[in-house]
mmCIF file of C-alpha atoms in Angstrom:
data_model
loop_
_atom_site.group_PDB
_atom_site.id
_atom_site.type_symbol
_atom_site.label_atom_id
_atom_site.label_comp_id
_atom_site.label_asym_id
_atom_site.label_seq_id
_atom_site.Cartn_x
_atom_site.Cartn_y
_atom_site.Cartn_z
ATOM 1 C CA UNK A 1485 8.052 -8.575 4.951
ATOM 2 C CA UNK A 1486 8.553 -7.908 1.278
ATOM 3 C CA UNK A 1487 6.411 -10.302 -0.719
ATOM 4 C CA UNK A 1488 8.650 -10.098 -3.757
ATOM 5 C CA UNK A 1489 11.545 -11.547 -1.718
ATOM 6 C CA UNK A 1490 9.372 -14.256 -0.146
ATOM 7 C CA UNK A 1491 8.188 -15.359 -3.606
ATOM 8 C CA UNK A 1492 11.776 -16.188 -4.618
ATOM 9 C CA UNK A 1493 12.041 -18.923 -1.986
ATOM 10 C CA UNK A 1494 12.176 -22.437 -3.469
ATOM 11 C CA UNK A 1495 10.197 -25.427 -2.251
ATOM 12 C CA UNK A 1496 6.666 -24.479 -3.287
ATOM 13 C CA UNK A 1497 5.035 -25.896 -6.417
ATOM 14 C CA UNK A 1498 1.716 -24.101 -5.910
ATOM 15 C CA UNK A 1499 0.533 -20.738 -4.660
ATOM 16 C CA UNK A 1500 -2.883 -19.186 -4.094
ATOM 17 C CA UNK A 1501 -2.966 -15.455 -3.467
ATOM 18 C CA UNK A 1502 -5.842 -13.144 -2.594
ATOM 19 C CA UNK A 1503 -5.956 -9.382 -2.822
ATOM 20 C CA UNK A 1504 -8.367 -6.497 -3.085
ATOM 21 C CA UNK A 1505 -6.228 -4.653 -5.588
ATOM 22 C CA UNK A 1506 -3.651 -5.884 -8.085
ATOM 23 C CA UNK A 1507 -1.366 -4.127 -10.495
ATOM 24 C CA UNK A 1508 -1.092 -6.897 -13.069
ATOM 25 C CA UNK A 1509 1.926 -5.313 -14.724
ATOM 26 C CA UNK A 1510 3.830 -5.198 -11.415
ATOM 27 C CA UNK A 1511 2.634 -8.689 -10.469
ATOM 28 C CA UNK A 1512 3.641 -10.171 -13.825
ATOM 29 C CA UNK A 1513 7.035 -8.441 -13.921
ATOM 30 C CA UNK A 1514 8.083 -8.369 -10.258
ATOM 31 C CA UNK A 1515 6.310 -11.169 -8.343
ATOM 32 C CA UNK A 1516 5.699 -13.823 -10.965
ATOM 33 C CA UNK A 1517 9.267 -14.317 -12.314
ATOM 34 C CA UNK A 1518 10.851 -15.222 -8.943
ATOM 35 C CA UNK A 1519 7.970 -17.577 -8.130
ATOM 36 C CA UNK A 1520 8.376 -19.395 -11.440
ATOM 37 C CA UNK A 1521 12.183 -19.397 -11.175
ATOM 38 C CA UNK A 1522 11.859 -21.011 -7.742
ATOM 39 C CA UNK A 1523 9.760 -23.838 -9.247
ATOM 40 C CA UNK A 1524 6.233 -22.631 -8.498
ATOM 41 C CA UNK A 1525 4.102 -23.590 -11.501
ATOM 42 C CA UNK A 1526 0.515 -23.622 -10.185
ATOM 43 C CA UNK A 1527 -0.272 -20.009 -9.374
ATOM 44 C CA UNK A 1528 -3.745 -18.610 -8.791
ATOM 45 C CA UNK A 1529 -4.695 -15.067 -7.853
ATOM 46 C CA UNK A 1530 -8.136 -14.198 -6.498
ATOM 47 C CA UNK A 1531 -9.124 -10.519 -6.760
ATOM 48 C CA UNK A 1532 -12.197 -8.476 -5.918
ATOM 49 C CA UNK A 1533 -14.270 -8.505 -9.124
ATOM 50 C CA UNK A 1534 -15.349 -4.891 -9.163
ATOM 51 C CA UNK A 1535 -11.886 -3.562 -8.327
ATOM 52 C CA UNK A 1536 -10.196 -5.752 -10.945
ATOM 53 C CA UNK A 1537 -12.701 -4.782 -13.651
ATOM 54 C CA UNK A 1538 -12.041 -1.114 -12.900
ATOM 55 C CA UNK A 1539 -8.260 -1.552 -12.906
ATOM 56 C CA UNK A 1540 -8.181 -3.541 -16.135
ATOM 57 C CA UNK A 1541 -10.434 -1.067 -17.921
ATOM 58 C CA UNK A 1542 -8.525 1.980 -16.762
ATOM 59 C CA UNK A 1543 -4.861 1.006 -16.560
ATOM 60 C CA UNK A 1544 -3.684 -2.177 -18.209
ATOM 61 C CA UNK A 1545 -4.475 -5.743 -19.050
ATOM 62 C CA UNK A 1546 -3.285 -9.010 -17.603
ATOM 63 C CA UNK A 1547 -1.160 -10.275 -20.493
ATOM 64 C CA UNK A 1548 0.016 -13.494 -18.836
ATOM 65 C CA UNK A 1549 -3.205 -14.391 -16.999
ATOM 66 C CA UNK A 1550 -4.515 -17.707 -18.249
ATOM 67 C CA UNK A 1551 -1.092 -18.579 -19.631
ATOM 68 C CA UNK A 1552 1.278 -18.537 -16.662
ATOM 69 C CA UNK A 1553 -1.128 -17.957 -13.781
ATOM 70 C CA UNK A 1554 -4.869 -18.025 -13.197
ATOM 71 C CA UNK A 1555 -6.654 -14.778 -12.374
ATOM 72 C CA UNK A 1556 -10.088 -15.212 -10.769
ATOM 73 C CA UNK A 1557 -12.581 -12.451 -10.087
ATOM 74 C CA UNK A 1558 -14.345 -12.890 -6.757
ATOM 75 C CA UNK A 1559 -17.693 -11.237 -6.050
ATOM 76 C CA UNK A 1560 -18.937 -10.919 -2.491
ATOM 77 C CA UNK A 1561 -21.245 -8.503 -0.715
ATOM 78 C CA UNK A 1562 -19.092 -5.458 -0.033
ATOM 79 C CA UNK A 1563 -15.506 -6.053 -1.086
ATOM 80 C CA UNK A 1564 -13.321 -9.153 -1.338
ATOM 81 C CA UNK A 1565 -10.503 -7.820 0.807
ATOM 82 C CA UNK A 1566 -8.348 -10.627 2.283
ATOM 83 C CA UNK A 1567 -4.615 -10.600 1.657
ATOM 84 C CA UNK A 1568 -3.644 -14.254 1.901
ATOM 85 C CA UNK A 1569 -0.768 -16.124 0.326
ATOM 86 C CA UNK A 1570 -0.910 -19.901 0.608
ATOM 87 C CA UNK A 1571 2.132 -21.699 -0.772
ATOM 88 C CA UNK A 1572 2.279 -25.482 -0.968
ATOM 89 C CA UNK A 1573 5.128 -27.837 -1.720
ATOM 90 C CA UNK A 1574 5.937 -31.513 -1.421
ATOM 91 C CA UNK A 1575 7.774 -31.074 1.885
ATOM 92 C CA UNK A 1576 6.279 -27.914 3.326
ATOM 93 C CA UNK A 1577 3.686 -25.207 3.185
ATOM 94 C CA UNK A 1578 3.495 -21.573 4.134
ATOM 95 C CA UNK A 1579 0.637 -19.227 4.943
ATOM 96 C CA UNK A 1580 1.207 -15.485 4.864
ATOM 97 C CA UNK A 1581 -1.566 -13.181 6.009
ATOM 98 C CA UNK A 1582 -0.761 -9.535 5.622
ATOM 99 C CA UNK A 1583 -1.971 -6.066 4.891
ATOM 100 C CA UNK A 1584 -0.357 -5.532 1.482
ATOM 101 C CA UNK A 1585 -2.168 -5.729 -1.833
ATOM 102 C CA UNK A 1586 -0.501 -7.193 -4.928
ATOM 103 C CA UNK A 1587 0.619 -3.778 -6.112
ATOM 104 C CA UNK A 1588 4.051 -2.177 -6.188
ATOM 105 C CA UNK A 1589 3.285 -0.256 -3.017
ATOM 106 C CA UNK A 1590 1.780 -3.251 -1.229
ATOM 107 C CA UNK A 1591 4.558 -5.677 -2.148
ATOM 108 C CA UNK A 1592 7.648 -3.480 -2.098
ATOM 109 C CA UNK A 1593 7.494 0.137 -0.925
ATOM 110 C CA UNK A 1594 4.861 0.421 1.810
ATOM 111 C CA UNK A 1595 5.471 -0.625 5.376
ATOM 112 C CA UNK A 1596 3.042 -3.567 5.613
ATOM 113 C CA UNK A 1597 2.355 -6.072 8.386
ATOM 114 C CA UNK A 1598 2.415 -9.819 7.793
ATOM 115 C CA UNK A 1599 2.176 -13.001 9.812
ATOM 116 C CA UNK A 1600 3.821 -16.165 8.525
ATOM 117 C CA UNK A 1601 3.015 -19.762 9.467
ATOM 118 C CA UNK A 1602 5.230 -22.503 8.069
ATOM 119 C CA UNK A 1603 4.586 -26.229 8.047
ATOM 120 C CA UNK A 1604 7.262 -28.810 7.351
ATOM 121 C CA UNK A 1605 8.519 -32.228 8.430
ATOM 122 C CA UNK A 1606 10.075 -30.692 11.531
ATOM 123 C CA UNK A 1607 6.927 -28.862 12.644
ATOM 124 C CA UNK A 1608 3.376 -29.742 11.541
ATOM 125 C CA UNK A 1609 1.492 -27.833 14.242
ATOM 126 C CA UNK A 1610 0.088 -25.234 11.826
ATOM 127 C CA UNK A 1611 -1.062 -27.808 9.227
ATOM 128 C CA UNK A 1612 -4.745 -27.555 10.277
ATOM 129 C CA UNK A 1613 -4.612 -23.782 9.813
ATOM 130 C CA UNK A 1614 -3.198 -24.140 6.294
ATOM 131 C CA UNK A 1615 -5.905 -26.721 5.474
ATOM 132 C CA UNK A 1616 -8.609 -24.370 6.779
ATOM 133 C CA UNK A 1617 -7.153 -21.559 4.679
ATOM 134 C CA UNK A 1618 -7.327 -23.726 1.569
ATOM 135 C CA UNK A 1619 -10.975 -24.558 2.263
ATOM 136 C CA UNK A 1620 -11.723 -20.853 2.779
ATOM 137 C CA UNK A 1621 -10.139 -19.968 -0.568
ATOM 138 C CA UNK A 1622 -12.023 -22.770 -2.326
ATOM 139 C CA UNK A 1623 -15.305 -21.557 -0.833
ATOM 140 C CA UNK A 1624 -15.009 -18.335 -2.853
ATOM 141 C CA UNK A 1625 -14.555 -19.988 -6.220
ATOM 142 C CA UNK A 1626 -17.711 -20.266 -8.302
ATOM 143 C CA UNK A 1627 -18.327 -23.893 -9.256
ATOM 144 C CA UNK A 1628 -19.210 -22.842 -12.803
ATOM 145 C CA UNK A 1629 -16.022 -20.781 -13.259
ATOM 146 C CA UNK A 1630 -14.455 -22.968 -15.917
ATOM 147 C CA UNK A 1631 -11.332 -20.813 -16.100
ATOM 148 C CA UNK A 1632 -11.156 -20.267 -12.360
ATOM 149 C CA UNK A 1633 -9.397 -22.088 -9.587
ATOM 150 C CA UNK A 1634 -10.297 -25.762 -9.512
ATOM 151 C CA UNK A 1635 -11.529 -27.374 -6.286
ATOM 152 C CA UNK A 1636 -8.875 -29.390 -4.463
ATOM 153 C CA UNK A 1637 -9.290 -32.340 -2.159
ATOM 154 C CA UNK A 1638 -7.876 -31.685 1.332
ATOM 155 C CA UNK A 1639 -5.756 -34.853 0.882
ATOM 156 C CA UNK A 1640 -4.141 -33.510 -2.274
ATOM 157 C CA UNK A 1641 -0.625 -32.150 -1.994
ATOM 158 C CA UNK A 1642 -0.937 -30.025 -5.128
ATOM 159 C CA UNK A 1643 -3.234 -27.108 -5.731
ATOM 160 C CA UNK A 1644 -4.938 -27.408 -9.106
ATOM 161 C CA UNK A 1645 -5.166 -24.010 -10.723
#
């Protein structure tokens, strides 16, 4: 599965993404435009703090972070390494768990594995899994992170980022 193609699919107003490594230039120029063009306006990316600090210091900066999407640094013992994409819309939701980072190689060129669960009016069986994924993502956000991802009620259809 190529993430950049999946991001172009309409029907999702919000997306939360996790990654160990991100190339912000690739993300902002390749992944972000199709998401926004498809109507996704609430976009949050959670990245391993130490890895992101290293990447930003050495390679580039996140020019559109804080303006078009929220970039949150996550600190855990070891490394924050999940690759999760949770997309939510009014009619449906989608959970993608894969092996690819949010880099050019991870999204486009490498052969990466991914599992996709979709929830919609015709099939709600995976809804509890999507709700659990949202709670997992929220559990990694520091409560005092004013610029970070805001907590969301499980009843809420939108993800506040």
